[in-house]
């Protein structure tokens, strides 16, 4: 009995029961209904276990009193209590096991309380975070509303600005049109100024020529008044042209530079325009380049022939009324320089187109003709005609397909084979002043140039058969001569 009572005291069952009751009393209004019922059941179970222990002690105590020990107490206190319908059977488990269960339950309760406290702390932290998040959400919502207001204001301002911008655009377009009109006006004025400058230069050249002629006349007058016959002898022995330079001689250097620049412009401008036109009808770039090269060379040939004919007519016209210090040849050249507009360039253009139609090396689609590149031919004829008035005149270098490439006269095109020594076709002729190269031409070099040359010459047998024997002989004779060696006898 003493051992059971000691174990009951050491287990502190009543203190545990008291702590649980106090804890339940504190948290009664916090717990839910299920939690309160569970807590009440735990207390009943703990009370039942303690009562089982007390009944064991009661049994052992009654047994220690003998057969009649404690009978009065049992009759007066225990039996009436049992009569009130409360009975507790002896637990089926051992006393030690019951005490161990009480300790385990106590430990579980303690852990449960710790977990509840930790859970409550986490809940408080989450509530704090939720409150801060709500505050941030409120601030973000306020910022969003403010941004929405600003966006609405910006939309209103943008609509107003757009209307103003459209008006500004219309105004700017009107200003641009007026600026373009002014630009056109300025360009016309500039062209007029250039014409004035050209006329001023011509007048200056004329003035220089008249000044030199005046000096010569004054010198002749002074010599005619001199009694000594020596100046007459000297004047008669000296050439006339040496004392009176003509306008052509005075402007030879400036015309030389201007014509070389114009020849370069033909390569960079008119040639590219003609090439783009021809590529619409001829897909073969090599044939297009050959057509342009032959057009330029034929233009120079026809322009030189027209110059010789025009010069003969001028010499014949001036021979009856010519007098002055310069020779008849210089007077004829000076007259041609002054009146380059009298050159019938359309006749030369027609001759060039006719010669190209008879050329067996080139072909053209039947729906169009070579008049498509007449702007290039016309400008080339003008430049070639003006080049014949220079001293010495400028001419083109002769070139034929399949010949050895000359690095001094030509440069290779971008699509050339730079290791090939032979020319397959020419893109642009070289400009020569006697034996000196003034402007390099352009050529295409590839392997097998001789084979390409023979094939191109036999490409159109029908056109070659259309030529009469006399014309073909003359044509081959002209093609065999170099432009530098071409004389009036061959023309």
XYZ file of C-alpha atoms in Angstrom:
491
model
C 0.000 0.000 0.000
C 2.859 2.374 0.859
C 4.504 1.707 -2.525
C 1.315 2.458 -4.433
C 0.770 5.664 -2.442
C 4.385 6.740 -3.035
C 4.078 6.188 -6.753
C 0.854 8.181 -6.785
C 2.557 11.056 -4.986
C 5.629 10.949 -7.238
C 3.436 11.054 -10.358
C 1.851 14.355 -9.162
C -1.381 13.349 -10.744
C -3.473 15.870 -8.867
C -1.116 18.734 -9.709
C -1.259 17.717 -13.351
C -5.036 17.587 -13.104
C -5.049 21.042 -11.534
C -2.746 22.466 -14.258
C -4.944 21.038 -16.979
C -8.037 22.503 -15.383
C -6.410 25.929 -15.157
C -5.148 25.754 -18.716
C -8.591 24.713 -19.947
C -10.156 27.547 -18.005
C -7.816 30.082 -19.622
C -8.353 28.816 -23.168
C -11.987 27.816 -22.895
C -13.278 30.777 -24.939
C -10.461 30.439 -27.483
C -10.939 26.726 -28.246
C -13.647 25.452 -30.488
C -16.372 23.059 -29.362
C -14.435 19.954 -30.453
C -11.321 21.127 -28.662
C -13.251 21.762 -25.393
C -14.896 18.316 -25.575
C -11.524 16.673 -26.175
C -10.045 18.537 -23.213
C -12.959 17.465 -20.966
C -12.557 13.819 -22.045
C -8.841 13.973 -21.211
C -9.624 15.264 -17.716
C -12.234 12.533 -17.175
C -9.781 9.870 -18.248
C -7.087 11.303 -15.977
C -9.588 11.430 -13.073
C -10.611 7.831 -13.726
C -7.006 6.722 -13.634
C -6.428 8.507 -10.320
C -9.615 6.986 -8.885
C -8.433 3.560 -9.979
C -5.252 4.082 -8.034
C -7.227 5.263 -4.989
C -9.495 2.191 -5.169
C -6.397 0.009 -5.176
C -5.108 1.801 -2.095
C -8.571 1.449 -0.491
C -8.581 -2.279 -1.115
C -5.104 -2.757 0.305
C -5.933 -0.564 3.350
C -9.143 -2.526 4.084
C -7.236 -5.786 3.780
C -4.658 -4.590 6.291
C -7.433 -3.896 8.908
C -8.526 -7.511 9.180
C -11.887 -8.982 8.638
C -13.902 -6.191 10.199
C -11.449 -3.271 9.827
C -12.989 -0.191 8.182
C -16.458 -1.756 7.900
C -18.196 1.201 9.515
C -16.485 3.705 7.265
C -17.371 1.647 4.190
C -20.981 1.452 5.291
C -21.333 5.091 6.116
C -19.378 6.695 3.234
C -18.523 4.287 0.402
C -21.796 2.374 0.092
C -23.959 5.519 -0.083
C -21.655 6.866 -2.779
C -22.002 3.663 -4.755
C -25.725 3.897 -4.222
C -25.696 7.160 -6.134
C -24.985 5.086 -9.318
C -21.306 5.766 -9.589
C -19.173 2.726 -9.840
C -15.659 2.261 -11.088
C -14.374 -1.161 -11.940
C -10.815 -2.066 -11.294
C -8.620 -1.146 -14.205
C -7.523 -4.017 -16.335
C -4.003 -2.668 -16.649
C -1.299 -2.701 -14.028
C -0.605 0.151 -11.668
C 2.784 0.841 -13.152
C 1.357 0.939 -16.646
C -1.355 3.347 -15.538
C 1.187 5.679 -13.993
C 3.325 5.500 -17.139
C 0.308 6.404 -19.232
C -0.345 9.361 -16.970
C 3.253 10.536 -17.427
C 3.014 10.093 -21.212
C -0.207 12.046 -21.301
C 1.400 14.774 -19.235
C 4.366 14.917 -21.603
C 2.045 15.030 -24.609
C 0.098 17.824 -23.046
C 3.273 19.779 -22.459
C 4.378 19.303 -26.058
C 0.921 20.215 -27.210
C 1.098 23.438 -25.255
C 4.502 24.234 -26.744
C 3.204 23.563 -30.222
C 0.190 25.730 -29.524
C 2.420 28.539 -28.344
C 4.649 28.168 -31.410
C 1.573 28.090 -33.616
C 0.212 31.178 -31.929
C 3.548 32.947 -32.435
C 3.544 32.021 -36.098
C -0.030 33.225 -36.394
C 0.957 36.540 -34.820
C 3.904 36.879 -37.216
C 1.679 36.064 -40.163
C -0.826 38.594 -38.953
C 1.924 41.203 -38.723
C 3.090 40.329 -42.229
C -0.495 40.395 -43.457
C -0.973 43.823 -41.962
C 2.233 45.119 -43.575
C 1.212 43.515 -46.889
C -2.182 45.162 -46.643
C -0.490 48.483 -45.997
C 1.801 47.974 -49.017
C -1.156 46.897 -51.102
C -2.955 50.058 -50.102
C 0.023 52.194 -51.078
C 0.397 50.345 -54.404
C -3.328 50.788 -55.055
C -2.988 54.497 -54.347
C 0.003 54.698 -56.695
C -1.941 52.792 -59.340
C -4.829 55.205 -59.052
C -2.421 58.112 -59.292
C -0.763 56.558 -62.332
C -4.187 56.005 -63.893
C -5.000 59.660 -63.352
C -1.688 60.687 -64.891
C -2.340 58.345 -67.836
C -5.742 59.897 -68.403
C -4.199 63.361 -68.249
C -1.461 62.272 -70.667
C -4.064 60.868 -73.056
C -5.935 64.132 -73.006
C -2.728 66.089 -73.539
C -1.624 63.659 -76.298
C -4.913 64.103 -78.117
C -4.477 67.861 -77.918
C -0.818 67.587 -78.947
C -1.752 65.292 -81.846
C -4.112 67.870 -83.212
C -1.444 70.503 -82.842
C 1.126 68.169 -84.430
C -1.089 67.579 -87.451
C -1.389 71.294 -87.919
C 2.381 71.617 -87.571
C 2.889 68.817 -90.114
C 0.625 70.568 -92.593
C 2.499 73.788 -91.963
C 5.849 72.023 -92.377
C 4.650 70.437 -95.631
C 3.646 73.849 -96.902
C 7.050 75.213 -95.824
C 8.743 72.277 -97.555
C 6.887 72.959 -100.774
C 7.828 76.607 -100.633
C 11.436 75.647 -99.838
C 11.495 73.274 -102.821
C 10.115 76.012 -105.031
C 12.781 78.372 -103.762
C 15.398 75.676 -104.305
C 14.251 75.213 -107.900
C 14.362 78.965 -108.323
C 17.865 79.074 -106.874
C 18.937 76.206 -109.143
C 17.634 78.075 -112.156
C 19.426 81.172 -110.957
C 22.562 79.105 -110.389
C 22.361 77.685 -113.910
C 21.880 81.229 -115.150
C 24.900 82.291 -113.113
C 26.901 79.429 -114.647
C 25.825 80.594 -118.081
C 26.882 84.103 -117.127
C 30.207 82.773 -115.882
C 30.696 80.891 -119.116
C 29.859 83.993 -121.088
C 32.209 86.013 -118.899
C 34.995 83.514 -119.560
C 34.250 83.649 -123.258
C 34.253 87.426 -123.146
C 37.532 87.391 -121.243
C 39.020 85.082 -123.856
C 37.607 87.351 -126.550
C 39.092 90.374 -124.793
C 42.468 88.675 -124.523
C 42.281 87.770 -128.171
C 41.305 91.327 -129.140
C 44.039 92.738 -126.899
C 46.640 90.563 -128.574
C 45.253 91.500 -131.978
C 45.344 95.187 -130.981
C 48.953 94.875 -129.891
C 49.797 93.139 -133.141
C 48.044 95.853 -135.156
C 49.830 98.556 -133.183
C 53.117 96.800 -133.800
C 52.351 96.530 -137.510
C 51.351 100.211 -137.561
C 54.552 101.264 -135.840
C 56.576 99.110 -138.211
C 54.773 100.514 -141.216
C 55.695 104.048 -140.112
C 59.348 103.139 -139.574
C 61.676 104.181 -142.458
C 63.885 101.157 -142.003
C 62.952 98.132 -144.134
C 64.415 95.728 -141.566
C 61.209 95.174 -139.591
C 59.374 94.357 -142.807
C 61.931 91.715 -143.591
C 61.637 90.273 -140.118
C 57.835 90.297 -140.243
C 57.768 88.605 -143.584
C 60.154 85.874 -142.423
C 58.310 85.128 -139.155
C 55.146 82.946 -139.126
C 51.869 84.751 -138.668
C 50.432 82.429 -136.116
C 53.271 82.929 -133.667
C 52.436 86.607 -133.030
C 48.626 86.282 -132.814
C 47.247 83.383 -130.688
C 43.662 82.518 -131.538
C 40.891 81.923 -129.091
C 41.183 78.163 -129.573
C 44.867 78.345 -128.644
C 44.176 80.535 -125.634
C 41.465 78.260 -124.255
C 43.100 74.958 -125.191
C 44.154 74.010 -121.638
C 40.812 74.844 -120.045
C 38.871 72.998 -122.733
C 41.263 70.067 -122.384
C 40.548 69.729 -118.633
C 36.807 70.239 -119.089
C 36.509 67.599 -121.818
C 38.497 65.052 -119.801
C 36.165 65.648 -116.855
C 33.149 65.286 -119.151
C 34.541 62.002 -120.518
C 34.826 60.691 -116.953
C 31.233 61.788 -116.310
C 30.134 59.759 -119.322
C 31.598 56.669 -117.669
C 30.011 57.271 -114.258
C 26.609 58.593 -115.338
C 25.475 58.033 -118.928
C 27.117 54.612 -119.164
C 25.336 53.342 -116.036
C 22.002 54.713 -117.259
C 22.437 52.985 -120.606
C 23.503 49.772 -118.903
C 20.405 49.747 -116.660
C 18.180 50.301 -119.728
C 19.827 47.509 -121.706
C 19.624 45.045 -118.810
C 15.835 45.237 -119.008
C 15.960 43.553 -122.419
C 19.304 41.722 -122.446
C 20.094 39.480 -119.457
C 23.688 38.893 -120.585
C 25.913 41.495 -118.913
C 28.816 40.758 -121.245
C 26.681 41.548 -124.301
C 25.477 44.778 -122.660
C 29.060 45.859 -121.979
C 30.049 45.027 -125.558
C 27.137 47.080 -126.947
C 28.093 50.124 -124.842
C 31.786 49.840 -125.789
C 31.023 49.588 -129.518
C 28.564 52.505 -129.224
C 31.270 54.718 -127.679
C 33.961 53.752 -130.203
C 31.575 54.204 -133.135
C 30.519 57.583 -131.729
C 34.145 58.715 -131.718
C 34.644 57.461 -135.279
C 31.564 59.241 -136.592
C 32.343 62.419 -134.638
C 35.885 62.530 -136.077
C 34.523 62.042 -139.566
C 31.941 64.800 -139.020
C 34.672 67.079 -137.672
C 36.824 66.578 -140.743
C 33.910 67.252 -143.067
C 32.833 70.315 -141.082
C 36.399 71.600 -141.003
C 36.731 71.233 -144.768
C 33.539 73.206 -145.271
C 34.727 75.965 -142.908
C 38.150 76.106 -144.586
C 36.516 76.307 -147.992
C 34.183 79.076 -146.816
C 36.949 81.115 -145.133
C 39.462 80.714 -147.953
C 37.829 83.384 -150.093
C 37.650 86.079 -147.427
C 40.398 85.149 -144.955
C 42.988 87.726 -143.956
C 44.846 88.217 -140.731
C 47.938 87.117 -138.881
C 46.721 83.523 -138.191
C 46.741 80.765 -140.767
C 43.641 79.453 -142.507
C 43.854 76.217 -140.503
C 43.937 78.110 -137.205
C 41.074 80.337 -138.294
C 38.980 77.297 -139.199
C 39.653 75.649 -135.826
C 38.908 78.911 -134.031
C 35.615 79.231 -135.897
C 34.633 75.655 -134.948
C 35.471 76.316 -131.280
C 33.284 79.398 -131.329
C 30.398 77.607 -133.061
C 30.271 74.082 -131.631
C 26.481 74.305 -131.664
C 26.538 74.079 -135.465
C 27.614 70.445 -135.228
C 24.804 68.198 -136.551
C 24.928 65.633 -133.764
C 21.695 63.900 -134.837
C 23.258 62.904 -138.125
C 26.193 61.340 -136.264
C 23.795 59.512 -133.913
C 21.949 58.011 -136.874
C 25.255 56.945 -138.458
C 26.335 55.295 -135.205
C 23.050 53.379 -134.869
C 23.290 52.275 -138.496
C 26.846 51.042 -137.964
C 25.796 49.162 -134.814
C 22.947 47.462 -136.677
C 25.528 46.171 -139.178
C 28.004 45.041 -136.522
C 28.098 41.198 -136.348
C 29.564 41.151 -132.819
C 26.455 42.447 -131.067
C 22.786 41.505 -131.098
C 19.633 43.183 -129.855
C 16.036 42.068 -129.178
C 13.764 42.600 -132.214
C 11.131 44.550 -130.278
C 13.516 47.463 -129.574
C 16.466 49.061 -131.329
C 19.700 50.822 -130.451
C 17.965 54.189 -130.222
C 17.311 53.168 -126.640
C 20.838 54.324 -125.769
C 20.778 57.406 -128.031
C 21.435 59.769 -125.027
C 24.797 58.082 -124.441
C 25.617 58.169 -128.157
C 24.631 61.835 -128.502
C 26.708 62.999 -125.513
C 29.686 60.904 -126.617
C 29.532 62.400 -130.117
C 29.502 65.908 -128.658
C 32.510 65.189 -126.455
C 34.414 63.465 -129.275
C 33.709 66.332 -131.691
C 34.928 68.906 -129.157
C 38.053 66.818 -128.449
C 39.114 67.142 -132.096
C 39.492 70.901 -131.641
C 42.256 70.437 -129.068
C 45.936 70.656 -129.877
C 46.825 67.792 -129.913
C 43.391 66.121 -130.257
C 42.191 63.368 -127.923
C 41.216 59.961 -129.227
C 40.333 56.464 -128.025
C 42.772 53.588 -127.799
C 42.023 50.757 -130.179
C 41.095 47.462 -128.518
C 39.827 44.103 -129.697
C 38.570 41.108 -127.783
C 41.134 38.410 -127.128
C 44.190 40.651 -127.145
C 46.783 40.894 -124.415
C 45.727 42.984 -121.448
C 47.577 46.301 -121.127
C 47.954 47.493 -117.574
C 48.958 50.986 -118.695
C 45.748 51.566 -120.686
C 43.094 49.606 -118.801
C 42.103 48.463 -115.369
C 40.363 45.174 -114.697
C 36.680 45.080 -113.779
C 35.508 43.704 -110.450
C 34.341 40.390 -112.001
C 37.591 39.750 -113.877
C 40.024 36.902 -113.433
C 43.083 38.857 -112.291
C 45.446 36.065 -113.305
C 44.120 35.910 -116.885
C 46.380 37.685 -119.442
C 43.800 38.064 -122.238
C 40.813 40.404 -122.581
C 37.439 38.785 -123.136
C 35.613 42.109 -123.675
C 35.974 45.838 -122.950
C 33.711 47.841 -120.636
C 35.034 51.338 -121.421
C 37.740 52.558 -123.827
C 40.915 54.352 -122.814
C 41.397 58.021 -123.717
C 44.697 58.814 -125.420
C 46.608 61.965 -126.286
C 48.927 60.737 -128.950
C 50.765 57.863 -127.270
C 50.021 59.076 -123.720
C 47.173 57.568 -121.690
C 45.013 60.364 -120.283
C 42.174 58.296 -118.768
C 42.357 54.542 -118.251
C 39.646 52.321 -119.639
C 38.126 49.179 -118.134
C 38.386 45.623 -119.412
C 37.226 42.138 -118.400
C 39.869 39.395 -118.337
C 39.036 35.711 -118.092
C 40.461 32.397 -119.050
C 39.517 31.276 -122.562
C 39.225 34.793 -124.008
C 40.251 33.663 -127.524
C 37.471 31.071 -127.603
C 34.941 33.676 -126.410
C 36.184 36.036 -129.119
C 35.722 33.512 -131.935
C 32.314 32.527 -130.647
C 31.126 36.182 -130.416
C 32.236 36.890 -133.981
C 30.163 33.986 -135.324
C 27.163 34.627 -133.063
C 24.827 36.130 -135.673
C 25.505 34.714 -139.153
C 22.278 36.157 -140.530
C 23.356 39.715 -139.775
C 26.830 39.163 -141.172
C 25.337 37.755 -144.398
C 23.091 40.822 -144.752
C 26.134 42.995 -145.455
C 27.210 43.407 -149.026
C 30.767 42.280 -149.915
C 31.832 45.877 -150.484
C 30.500 47.065 -147.123
C 31.983 44.119 -145.282
C 35.402 44.794 -146.783
C 35.182 48.438 -145.828
C 33.942 47.589 -142.366
C 36.795 45.133 -141.746
C 39.223 47.685 -143.052
C 37.916 50.248 -140.586
C 38.034 47.796 -137.700
C 41.644 46.862 -138.535
C 42.820 50.468 -138.313
C 43.704 52.140 -135.045
C 41.831 55.390 -134.244
C 45.158 57.097 -133.858
C 46.245 56.080 -137.386
C 42.904 56.882 -139.090
C 43.377 59.568 -141.733
C 41.211 61.375 -144.219
C 42.263 58.952 -146.918
C 40.558 56.048 -145.128
C 37.411 58.080 -144.424
